[in-house]
């Protein structure tokens, strides 16, 4: 009986690590050594003797991002590339600025759950569940409100108001990654066959050609 309980406890421990977004740290910190050419799951650690307070610090998040673009939004990501001390800690954040009617378009974070809070304005947010239901969950969130986007699900944020909006998002990975759906599908390099896209989206080939041209034009500017 005791051995069975021990086995169950061990399996629970293994499973908890298996579903974690990032590997759990096994020391106080592992500040990223960005000069290393060794490839590991994460980044190689700097010698702890060389670590400084600045390895855990970043300033400037109080400054608005430039929203003068087609989408009217700007994401300022603070991940392990910006703060080396985030390496192995399994967390990052982003500031998202929205012009009036600005959109952070449908996208996916393959390695992270996201929790978003509004600092200024009102934002229409939502996410879609996986196949076969593809259920849409949406809500308007205002200053001080919080909304969660589960890991790996398509989600979006839209400022439907006439004033600027600002939000802060926390993500459960030092490097959550982002896949913007439209960019990935219509702006892939090399491009996905228009026959494939036309059938997938039930659209004519001229429409597919036009959409691909828009994203390739943006990528080349």
JSON list of C-alpha atoms in Angstrom, two decimals:
[
{"chain": "A", "resi": 1, "resn": "UNK", "atom": "CA", "xyz": [0.00, 0.00, 0.00]},
{"chain": "A", "resi": 2, "resn": "UNK", "atom": "CA", "xyz": [2.80, 2.40, 0.96]},
{"chain": "A", "resi": 3, "resn": "UNK", "atom": "CA", "xyz": [4.65, 1.68, -2.29]},
{"chain": "A", "resi": 4, "resn": "UNK", "atom": "CA", "xyz": [1.49, 2.33, -4.30]},
{"chain": "A", "resi": 5, "resn": "UNK", "atom": "CA", "xyz": [1.00, 5.71, -2.59]},
{"chain": "A", "resi": 6, "resn": "UNK", "atom": "CA", "xyz": [4.64, 6.56, -3.25]},
{"chain": "A", "resi": 7, "resn": "UNK", "atom": "CA", "xyz": [4.24, 5.62, -6.92]},
{"chain": "A", "resi": 8, "resn": "UNK", "atom": "CA", "xyz": [1.13, 7.80, -7.26]},
{"chain": "A", "resi": 9, "resn": "UNK", "atom": "CA", "xyz": [2.91, 10.69, -5.61]},
{"chain": "A", "resi": 10, "resn": "UNK", "atom": "CA", "xyz": [5.86, 10.28, -7.99]},
{"chain": "A", "resi": 11, "resn": "UNK", "atom": "CA", "xyz": [3.57, 10.19, -11.05]},
{"chain": "A", "resi": 12, "resn": "UNK", "atom": "CA", "xyz": [1.78, 13.32, -9.86]},
{"chain": "A", "resi": 13, "resn": "UNK", "atom": "CA", "xyz": [5.12, 15.09, -9.49]},
{"chain": "A", "resi": 14, "resn": "UNK", "atom": "CA", "xyz": [6.29, 14.01, -12.94]},
{"chain": "A", "resi": 15, "resn": "UNK", "atom": "CA", "xyz": [3.01, 15.04, -14.56]},
{"chain": "A", "resi": 16, "resn": "UNK", "atom": "CA", "xyz": [3.08, 18.45, -12.89]},
{"chain": "A", "resi": 17, "resn": "UNK", "atom": "CA", "xyz": [6.48, 19.12, -14.45]},
{"chain": "A", "resi": 18, "resn": "UNK", "atom": "CA", "xyz": [5.41, 17.69, -17.80]},
{"chain": "A", "resi": 19, "resn": "UNK", "atom": "CA", "xyz": [2.56, 20.18, -18.18]},
{"chain": "A", "resi": 20, "resn": "UNK", "atom": "CA", "xyz": [4.50, 23.20, -16.91]},
{"chain": "A", "resi": 21, "resn": "UNK", "atom": "CA", "xyz": [4.92, 26.01, -19.44]},
{"chain": "A", "resi": 22, "resn": "UNK", "atom": "CA", "xyz": [8.64, 26.46, -18.78]},
{"chain": "A", "resi": 23, "resn": "UNK", "atom": "CA", "xyz": [11.16, 24.22, -16.97]},
{"chain": "A", "resi": 24, "resn": "UNK", "atom": "CA", "xyz": [11.20, 24.94, -13.26]},
{"chain": "A", "resi": 25, "resn": "UNK", "atom": "CA", "xyz": [14.39, 26.57, -11.89]},
{"chain": "A", "resi": 26, "resn": "UNK", "atom": "CA", "xyz": [16.71, 24.46, -9.75]},
{"chain": "A", "resi": 27, "resn": "UNK", "atom": "CA", "xyz": [18.66, 27.42, -8.34]},
{"chain": "A", "resi": 28, "resn": "UNK", "atom": "CA", "xyz": [17.96, 30.97, -7.21]},
{"chain": "A", "resi": 29, "resn": "UNK", "atom": "CA", "xyz": [18.41, 32.35, -10.72]},
{"chain": "A", "resi": 30, "resn": "UNK", "atom": "CA", "xyz": [19.95, 31.56, -14.10]},
{"chain": "A", "resi": 31, "resn": "UNK", "atom": "CA", "xyz": [20.64, 34.91, -15.74]},
{"chain": "A", "resi": 32, "resn": "UNK", "atom": "CA", "xyz": [20.87, 34.42, -19.49]},
{"chain": "A", "resi": 33, "resn": "UNK", "atom": "CA", "xyz": [24.32, 34.55, -21.07]},
{"chain": "A", "resi": 34, "resn": "UNK", "atom": "CA", "xyz": [23.43, 36.08, -24.44]},
{"chain": "A", "resi": 35, "resn": "UNK", "atom": "CA", "xyz": [26.99, 35.67, -25.74]},
{"chain": "A", "resi": 36, "resn": "UNK", "atom": "CA", "xyz": [26.86, 31.87, -25.59]},
{"chain": "A", "resi": 37, "resn": "UNK", "atom": "CA", "xyz": [26.46, 29.90, -28.83]},
{"chain": "A", "resi": 38, "resn": "UNK", "atom": "CA", "xyz": [25.26, 26.78, -27.03]},
{"chain": "A", "resi": 39, "resn": "UNK", "atom": "CA", "xyz": [21.64, 25.82, -27.80]},
{"chain": "A", "resi": 40, "resn": "UNK", "atom": "CA", "xyz": [19.55, 24.66, -24.86]},
{"chain": "A", "resi": 41, "resn": "UNK", "atom": "CA", "xyz": [15.87, 24.78, -23.91]},
{"chain": "A", "resi": 42, "resn": "UNK", "atom": "CA", "xyz": [16.04, 28.34, -22.65]},
{"chain": "A", "resi": 43, "resn": "UNK", "atom": "CA", "xyz": [19.36, 30.14, -22.44]},
{"chain": "A", "resi": 44, "resn": "UNK", "atom": "CA", "xyz": [22.73, 29.26, -20.93]},
{"chain": "A", "resi": 45, "resn": "UNK", "atom": "CA", "xyz": [23.40, 30.68, -17.45]},
{"chain": "A", "resi": 46, "resn": "UNK", "atom": "CA", "xyz": [25.84, 33.47, -16.81]},
{"chain": "A", "resi": 47, "resn": "UNK", "atom": "CA", "xyz": [28.38, 32.84, -14.06]},
{"chain": "A", "resi": 48, "resn": "UNK", "atom": "CA", "xyz": [26.56, 33.89, -10.84]},
{"chain": "A", "resi": 49, "resn": "UNK", "atom": "CA", "xyz": [29.65, 35.87, -9.81]},
{"chain": "A", "resi": 50, "resn": "UNK", "atom": "CA", "xyz": [29.15, 38.10, -12.85]},
{"chain": "A", "resi": 51, "resn": "UNK", "atom": "CA", "xyz": [25.44, 38.77, -12.21]},
{"chain": "A", "resi": 52, "resn": "UNK", "atom": "CA", "xyz": [24.40, 42.34, -11.42]},
{"chain": "A", "resi": 53, "resn": "UNK", "atom": "CA", "xyz": [21.18, 44.05, -10.35]},
{"chain": "A", "resi": 54, "resn": "UNK", "atom": "CA", "xyz": [20.80, 45.41, -13.90]},
{"chain": "A", "resi": 55, "resn": "UNK", "atom": "CA", "xyz": [20.31, 41.83, -15.14]},
{"chain": "A", "resi": 56, "resn": "UNK", "atom": "CA", "xyz": [16.88, 41.95, -13.42]},
{"chain": "A", "resi": 57, "resn": "UNK", "atom": "CA", "xyz": [15.94, 45.50, -14.42]},
{"chain": "A", "resi": 58, "resn": "UNK", "atom": "CA", "xyz": [14.28, 47.34, -17.32]},
{"chain": "A", "resi": 59, "resn": "UNK", "atom": "CA", "xyz": [13.00, 50.90, -17.56]},
{"chain": "A", "resi": 60, "resn": "UNK", "atom": "CA", "xyz": [10.77, 52.68, -20.05]},
{"chain": "A", "resi": 61, "resn": "UNK", "atom": "CA", "xyz": [7.53, 50.73, -19.80]},
{"chain": "A", "resi": 62, "resn": "UNK", "atom": "CA", "xyz": [5.79, 53.97, -18.82]},
{"chain": "A", "resi": 63, "resn": "UNK", "atom": "CA", "xyz": [6.31, 55.29, -22.36]},
{"chain": "A", "resi": 64, "resn": "UNK", "atom": "CA", "xyz": [3.48, 54.68, -24.87]},
{"chain": "A", "resi": 65, "resn": "UNK", "atom": "CA", "xyz": [4.21, 52.47, -27.87]},
{"chain": "A", "resi": 66, "resn": "UNK", "atom": "CA", "xyz": [3.84, 53.83, -31.41]},
{"chain": "A", "resi": 67, "resn": "UNK", "atom": "CA", "xyz": [0.33, 53.01, -32.67]},
{"chain": "A", "resi": 68, "resn": "UNK", "atom": "CA", "xyz": [0.73, 54.78, -36.04]},
{"chain": "A", "resi": 69, "resn": "UNK", "atom": "CA", "xyz": [0.30, 51.60, -38.08]},
{"chain": "A", "resi": 70, "resn": "UNK", "atom": "CA", "xyz": [-2.43, 49.76, -39.97]},
{"chain": "A", "resi": 71, "resn": "UNK", "atom": "CA", "xyz": [-3.69, 47.99, -36.86]},
{"chain": "A", "resi": 72, "resn": "UNK", "atom": "CA", "xyz": [-3.53, 50.98, -34.53]},
{"chain": "A", "resi": 73, "resn": "UNK", "atom": "CA", "xyz": [-1.81, 49.01, -31.76]},
{"chain": "A", "resi": 74, "resn": "UNK", "atom": "CA", "xyz": [1.64, 48.37, -30.36]},
{"chain": "A", "resi": 75, "resn": "UNK", "atom": "CA", "xyz": [2.89, 45.53, -28.15]},
{"chain": "A", "resi": 76, "resn": "UNK", "atom": "CA", "xyz": [5.99, 46.21, -26.03]},
{"chain": "A", "resi": 77, "resn": "UNK", "atom": "CA", "xyz": [7.10, 42.75, -24.92]},
{"chain": "A", "resi": 78, "resn": "UNK", "atom": "CA", "xyz": [9.29, 42.30, -21.86]},
{"chain": "A", "resi": 79, "resn": "UNK", "atom": "CA", "xyz": [10.69, 38.78, -22.17]},
{"chain": "A", "resi": 80, "resn": "UNK", "atom": "CA", "xyz": [14.03, 37.11, -21.53]},
{"chain": "A", "resi": 81, "resn": "UNK", "atom": "CA", "xyz": [15.53, 38.99, -24.49]},
{"chain": "A", "resi": 82, "resn": "UNK", "atom": "CA", "xyz": [14.87, 42.26, -22.63]},
{"chain": "A", "resi": 83, "resn": "UNK", "atom": "CA", "xyz": [15.58, 41.09, -19.05]},
{"chain": "A", "resi": 84, "resn": "UNK", "atom": "CA", "xyz": [18.23, 38.36, -18.90]},
{"chain": "A", "resi": 85, "resn": "UNK", "atom": "CA", "xyz": [17.26, 37.56, -15.31]},
{"chain": "A", "resi": 86, "resn": "UNK", "atom": "CA", "xyz": [13.92, 36.15, -16.49]},
{"chain": "A", "resi": 87, "resn": "UNK", "atom": "CA", "xyz": [15.70, 33.04, -17.79]},
{"chain": "A", "resi": 88, "resn": "UNK", "atom": "CA", "xyz": [14.12, 29.89, -16.20]},
{"chain": "A", "resi": 89, "resn": "UNK", "atom": "CA", "xyz": [11.64, 31.95, -14.15]},
{"chain": "A", "resi": 90, "resn": "UNK", "atom": "CA", "xyz": [8.66, 31.15, -16.40]},
{"chain": "A", "resi": 91, "resn": "UNK", "atom": "CA", "xyz": [7.15, 34.63, -16.63]},
{"chain": "A", "resi": 92, "resn": "UNK", "atom": "CA", "xyz": [7.12, 37.73, -18.84]},
{"chain": "A", "resi": 93, "resn": "UNK", "atom": "CA", "xyz": [4.84, 40.67, -19.53]},
{"chain": "A", "resi": 94, "resn": "UNK", "atom": "CA", "xyz": [3.80, 43.13, -22.21]},
{"chain": "A", "resi": 95, "resn": "UNK", "atom": "CA", "xyz": [2.44, 46.63, -22.46]},
{"chain": "A", "resi": 96, "resn": "UNK", "atom": "CA", "xyz": [-0.23, 46.97, -25.15]},
{"chain": "A", "resi": 97, "resn": "UNK", "atom": "CA", "xyz": [-1.15, 50.41, -26.48]},
{"chain": "A", "resi": 98, "resn": "UNK", "atom": "CA", "xyz": [-4.25, 51.01, -28.57]},
{"chain": "A", "resi": 99, "resn": "UNK", "atom": "CA", "xyz": [-5.20, 54.01, -30.68]},
{"chain": "A", "resi": 100, "resn": "UNK", "atom": "CA", "xyz": [-8.96, 54.59, -31.03]},
{"chain": "A", "resi": 101, "resn": "UNK", "atom": "CA", "xyz": [-10.35, 51.49, -32.80]},
{"chain": "A", "resi": 102, "resn": "UNK", "atom": "CA", "xyz": [-6.93, 49.88, -32.58]},
{"chain": "A", "resi": 103, "resn": "UNK", "atom": "CA", "xyz": [-6.69, 46.10, -32.77]},
{"chain": "A", "resi": 104, "resn": "UNK", "atom": "CA", "xyz": [-4.29, 43.51, -31.42]},
{"chain": "A", "resi": 105, "resn": "UNK", "atom": "CA", "xyz": [-5.32, 40.94, -34.07]},
{"chain": "A", "resi": 106, "resn": "UNK", "atom": "CA", "xyz": [-6.20, 37.27, -33.52]},
{"chain": "A", "resi": 107, "resn": "UNK", "atom": "CA", "xyz": [-3.06, 35.50, -32.38]},
{"chain": "A", "resi": 108, "resn": "UNK", "atom": "CA", "xyz": [-1.75, 32.58, -30.33]},
{"chain": "A", "resi": 109, "resn": "UNK", "atom": "CA", "xyz": [0.88, 32.26, -27.61]},
{"chain": "A", "resi": 110, "resn": "UNK", "atom": "CA", "xyz": [2.11, 28.67, -28.10]},
{"chain": "A", "resi": 111, "resn": "UNK", "atom": "CA", "xyz": [3.96, 28.55, -24.78]},
{"chain": "A", "resi": 112, "resn": "UNK", "atom": "CA", "xyz": [1.95, 30.69, -22.38]},
{"chain": "A", "resi": 113, "resn": "UNK", "atom": "CA", "xyz": [-1.32, 31.55, -20.70]},
{"chain": "A", "resi": 114, "resn": "UNK", "atom": "CA", "xyz": [-2.00, 35.29, -20.67]},
{"chain": "A", "resi": 115, "resn": "UNK", "atom": "CA", "xyz": [-3.70, 37.40, -18.01]},
{"chain": "A", "resi": 116, "resn": "UNK", "atom": "CA", "xyz": [-4.56, 40.95, -19.07]},
{"chain": "A", "resi": 117, "resn": "UNK", "atom": "CA", "xyz": [-5.54, 44.02, -17.04]},
{"chain": "A", "resi": 118, "resn": "UNK", "atom": "CA", "xyz": [-6.72, 47.35, -18.42]},
{"chain": "A", "resi": 119, "resn": "UNK", "atom": "CA", "xyz": [-4.93, 50.49, -17.20]},
{"chain": "A", "resi": 120, "resn": "UNK", "atom": "CA", "xyz": [-6.82, 53.01, -19.32]},
{"chain": "A", "resi": 121, "resn": "UNK", "atom": "CA", "xyz": [-9.88, 52.84, -21.57]},
{"chain": "A", "resi": 122, "resn": "UNK", "atom": "CA", "xyz": [-12.23, 50.01, -22.46]},
{"chain": "A", "resi": 123, "resn": "UNK", "atom": "CA", "xyz": [-11.25, 46.99, -24.57]},
{"chain": "A", "resi": 124, "resn": "UNK", "atom": "CA", "xyz": [-13.34, 44.31, -26.28]},
{"chain": "A", "resi": 125, "resn": "UNK", "atom": "CA", "xyz": [-11.53, 40.98, -25.77]},
{"chain": "A", "resi": 126, "resn": "UNK", "atom": "CA", "xyz": [-12.16, 37.36, -26.63]},
{"chain": "A", "resi": 127, "resn": "UNK", "atom": "CA", "xyz": [-10.80, 33.90, -27.33]},
{"chain": "A", "resi": 128, "resn": "UNK", "atom": "CA", "xyz": [-11.97, 30.86, -29.31]},
{"chain": "A", "resi": 129, "resn": "UNK", "atom": "CA", "xyz": [-11.89, 27.30, -28.02]},
{"chain": "A", "resi": 130, "resn": "UNK", "atom": "CA", "xyz": [-10.36, 24.44, -30.02]},
{"chain": "A", "resi": 131, "resn": "UNK", "atom": "CA", "xyz": [-12.14, 22.17, -32.52]},
{"chain": "A", "resi": 132, "resn": "UNK", "atom": "CA", "xyz": [-14.82, 20.98, -32.85]},
{"chain": "A", "resi": 133, "resn": "UNK", "atom": "CA", "xyz": [-16.76, 23.54, -30.78]},
{"chain": "A", "resi": 134, "resn": "UNK", "atom": "CA", "xyz": [-14.83, 26.72, -31.69]},
{"chain": "A", "resi": 135, "resn": "UNK", "atom": "CA", "xyz": [-16.79, 28.52, -28.98]},
{"chain": "A", "resi": 136, "resn": "UNK", "atom": "CA", "xyz": [-16.20, 32.26, -28.71]},
{"chain": "A", "resi": 137, "resn": "UNK", "atom": "CA", "xyz": [-15.88, 33.89, -25.26]},
{"chain": "A", "resi": 138, "resn": "UNK", "atom": "CA", "xyz": [-15.98, 37.71, -25.32]},
{"chain": "A", "resi": 139, "resn": "UNK", "atom": "CA", "xyz": [-16.34, 40.57, -22.89]},
{"chain": "A", "resi": 140, "resn": "UNK", "atom": "CA", "xyz": [-15.79, 44.32, -22.70]},
{"chain": "A", "resi": 141, "resn": "UNK", "atom": "CA", "xyz": [-13.27, 45.05, -19.94]},
{"chain": "A", "resi": 142, "resn": "UNK", "atom": "CA", "xyz": [-12.68, 48.44, -18.40]},
{"chain": "A", "resi": 143, "resn": "UNK", "atom": "CA", "xyz": [-10.01, 50.11, -16.29]},
{"chain": "A", "resi": 144, "resn": "UNK", "atom": "CA", "xyz": [-9.05, 47.76, -13.45]},
{"chain": "A", "resi": 145, "resn": "UNK", "atom": "CA", "xyz": [-10.71, 44.70, -15.02]},
{"chain": "A", "resi": 146, "resn": "UNK", "atom": "CA", "xyz": [-8.83, 41.45, -15.65]},
{"chain": "A", "resi": 147, "resn": "UNK", "atom": "CA", "xyz": [-9.31, 38.77, -18.33]},
{"chain": "A", "resi": 148, "resn": "UNK", "atom": "CA", "xyz": [-7.51, 35.46, -18.93]},
{"chain": "A", "resi": 149, "resn": "UNK", "atom": "CA", "xyz": [-6.62, 33.84, -22.28]},
{"chain": "A", "resi": 150, "resn": "UNK", "atom": "CA", "xyz": [-5.83, 30.10, -21.99]},
{"chain": "A", "resi": 151, "resn": "UNK", "atom": "CA", "xyz": [-2.57, 28.83, -23.46]},
{"chain": "A", "resi": 152, "resn": "UNK", "atom": "CA", "xyz": [-2.53, 28.10, -27.18]},
{"chain": "A", "resi": 153, "resn": "UNK", "atom": "CA", "xyz": [-5.99, 29.49, -27.98]},
{"chain": "A", "resi": 154, "resn": "UNK", "atom": "CA", "xyz": [-6.66, 32.19, -30.58]},
{"chain": "A", "resi": 155, "resn": "UNK", "atom": "CA", "xyz": [-7.48, 35.50, -28.89]},
{"chain": "A", "resi": 156, "resn": "UNK", "atom": "CA", "xyz": [-7.69, 39.22, -29.64]},
{"chain": "A", "resi": 157, "resn": "UNK", "atom": "CA", "xyz": [-8.10, 42.68, -28.08]},
{"chain": "A", "resi": 158, "resn": "UNK", "atom": "CA", "xyz": [-9.92, 45.61, -29.72]},
{"chain": "A", "resi": 159, "resn": "UNK", "atom": "CA", "xyz": [-10.27, 49.21, -28.55]},
{"chain": "A", "resi": 160, "resn": "UNK", "atom": "CA", "xyz": [-13.74, 50.08, -29.77]},
{"chain": "A", "resi": 161, "resn": "UNK", "atom": "CA", "xyz": [-13.64, 53.52, -28.09]},
{"chain": "A", "resi": 162, "resn": "UNK", "atom": "CA", "xyz": [-12.68, 56.99, -29.31]},
{"chain": "A", "resi": 163, "resn": "UNK", "atom": "CA", "xyz": [-9.85, 57.40, -26.78]},
{"chain": "A", "resi": 164, "resn": "UNK", "atom": "CA", "xyz": [-6.49, 55.65, -26.41]},
{"chain": "A", "resi": 165, "resn": "UNK", "atom": "CA", "xyz": [-6.38, 52.50, -24.28]},
{"chain": "A", "resi": 166, "resn": "UNK", "atom": "CA", "xyz": [-3.54, 50.79, -22.42]},
{"chain": "A", "resi": 167, "resn": "UNK", "atom": "CA", "xyz": [-3.29, 47.28, -20.98]},
{"chain": "A", "resi": 168, "resn": "UNK", "atom": "CA", "xyz": [-0.65, 45.18, -19.25]},
{"chain": "A", "resi": 169, "resn": "UNK", "atom": "CA", "xyz": [-0.45, 41.44, -19.94]},
{"chain": "A", "resi": 170, "resn": "UNK", "atom": "CA", "xyz": [1.42, 38.86, -17.87]},
{"chain": "A", "resi": 171, "resn": "UNK", "atom": "CA", "xyz": [2.42, 35.60, -19.57]},
{"chain": "A", "resi": 172, "resn": "UNK", "atom": "CA", "xyz": [3.44, 32.26, -18.06]},
{"chain": "A", "resi": 173, "resn": "UNK", "atom": "CA", "xyz": [6.68, 31.89, -20.02]},
{"chain": "A", "resi": 174, "resn": "UNK", "atom": "CA", "xyz": [9.99, 33.71, -20.24]},
{"chain": "A", "resi": 175, "resn": "UNK", "atom": "CA", "xyz": [9.51, 33.57, -24.03]},
{"chain": "A", "resi": 176, "resn": "UNK", "atom": "CA", "xyz": [5.81, 32.99, -24.80]},
{"chain": "A", "resi": 177, "resn": "UNK", "atom": "CA", "xyz": [6.08, 33.33, -28.56]},
{"chain": "A", "resi": 178, "resn": "UNK", "atom": "CA", "xyz": [3.33, 34.76, -30.75]},
{"chain": "A", "resi": 179, "resn": "UNK", "atom": "CA", "xyz": [1.68, 33.52, -33.93]},
{"chain": "A", "resi": 180, "resn": "UNK", "atom": "CA", "xyz": [-0.49, 36.18, -35.58]},
{"chain": "A", "resi": 181, "resn": "UNK", "atom": "CA", "xyz": [-2.99, 34.10, -37.52]},
{"chain": "A", "resi": 182, "resn": "UNK", "atom": "CA", "xyz": [-3.33, 36.27, -40.62]},
{"chain": "A", "resi": 183, "resn": "UNK", "atom": "CA", "xyz": [0.42, 36.88, -40.92]},
{"chain": "A", "resi": 184, "resn": "UNK", "atom": "CA", "xyz": [1.24, 33.19, -40.55]},
{"chain": "A", "resi": 185, "resn": "UNK", "atom": "CA", "xyz": [-1.37, 32.04, -43.06]},
{"chain": "A", "resi": 186, "resn": "UNK", "atom": "CA", "xyz": [-1.10, 34.72, -45.73]},
{"chain": "A", "resi": 187, "resn": "UNK", "atom": "CA", "xyz": [2.44, 35.97, -45.14]},
{"chain": "A", "resi": 188, "resn": "UNK", "atom": "CA", "xyz": [4.37, 32.71, -44.76]},
{"chain": "A", "resi": 189, "resn": "UNK", "atom": "CA", "xyz": [7.79, 32.41, -46.44]},
{"chain": "A", "resi": 190, "resn": "UNK", "atom": "CA", "xyz": [7.59, 30.81, -48.93]},
{"chain": "A", "resi": 191, "resn": "UNK", "atom": "CA", "xyz": [3.85, 31.37, -49.42]},
{"chain": "A", "resi": 192, "resn": "UNK", "atom": "CA", "xyz": [1.35, 28.58, -48.85]},
{"chain": "A", "resi": 193, "resn": "UNK", "atom": "CA", "xyz": [-0.15, 27.38, -52.14]},
{"chain": "A", "resi": 194, "resn": "UNK", "atom": "CA", "xyz": [-3.16, 29.49, -53.12]},
{"chain": "A", "resi": 195, "resn": "UNK", "atom": "CA", "xyz": [-5.01, 26.26, -53.97]},
{"chain": "A", "resi": 196, "resn": "UNK", "atom": "CA", "xyz": [-4.66, 25.18, -50.35]},
{"chain": "A", "resi": 197, "resn": "UNK", "atom": "CA", "xyz": [-5.75, 28.54, -48.96]},
{"chain": "A", "resi": 198, "resn": "UNK", "atom": "CA", "xyz": [-8.64, 28.94, -51.40]},
{"chain": "A", "resi": 199, "resn": "UNK", "atom": "CA", "xyz": [-10.06, 25.58, -50.35]},
{"chain": "A", "resi": 200, "resn": "UNK", "atom": "CA", "xyz": [-9.37, 26.11, -46.65]},
{"chain": "A", "resi": 201, "resn": "UNK", "atom": "CA", "xyz": [-11.08, 29.51, -46.56]},
{"chain": "A", "resi": 202, "resn": "UNK", "atom": "CA", "xyz": [-13.68, 28.68, -49.21]},
{"chain": "A", "resi": 203, "resn": "UNK", "atom": "CA", "xyz": [-12.54, 31.72, -51.18]},
{"chain": "A", "resi": 204, "resn": "UNK", "atom": "CA", "xyz": [-11.64, 32.28, -54.82]},
{"chain": "A", "resi": 205, "resn": "UNK", "atom": "CA", "xyz": [-8.00, 32.35, -55.85]},
{"chain": "A", "resi": 206, "resn": "UNK", "atom": "CA", "xyz": [-8.07, 36.07, -56.70]},
{"chain": "A", "resi": 207, "resn": "UNK", "atom": "CA", "xyz": [-9.05, 36.89, -53.12]},
{"chain": "A", "resi": 208, "resn": "UNK", "atom": "CA", "xyz": [-6.24, 34.69, -51.81]},
{"chain": "A", "resi": 209, "resn": "UNK", "atom": "CA", "xyz": [-3.74, 36.33, -54.17]},
{"chain": "A", "resi": 210, "resn": "UNK", "atom": "CA", "xyz": [-4.83, 39.78, -52.97]},
{"chain": "A", "resi": 211, "resn": "UNK", "atom": "CA", "xyz": [-4.52, 38.84, -49.29]},
{"chain": "A", "resi": 212, "resn": "UNK", "atom": "CA", "xyz": [-1.08, 37.31, -49.77]},
{"chain": "A", "resi": 213, "resn": "UNK", "atom": "CA", "xyz": [0.05, 40.40, -51.67]},
{"chain": "A", "resi": 214, "resn": "UNK", "atom": "CA", "xyz": [-0.99, 42.65, -48.75]},
{"chain": "A", "resi": 215, "resn": "UNK", "atom": "CA", "xyz": [1.05, 40.70, -46.21]},
{"chain": "A", "resi": 216, "resn": "UNK", "atom": "CA", "xyz": [4.06, 40.25, -48.47]},
{"chain": "A", "resi": 217, "resn": "UNK", "atom": "CA", "xyz": [3.99, 43.99, -49.20]},
{"chain": "A", "resi": 218, "resn": "UNK", "atom": "CA", "xyz": [4.02, 44.73, -45.45]},
{"chain": "A", "resi": 219, "resn": "UNK", "atom": "CA", "xyz": [6.88, 42.26, -44.84]},
{"chain": "A", "resi": 220, "resn": "UNK", "atom": "CA", "xyz": [9.02, 43.85, -47.54]},
{"chain": "A", "resi": 221, "resn": "UNK", "atom": "CA", "xyz": [8.56, 47.44, -46.32]}
]
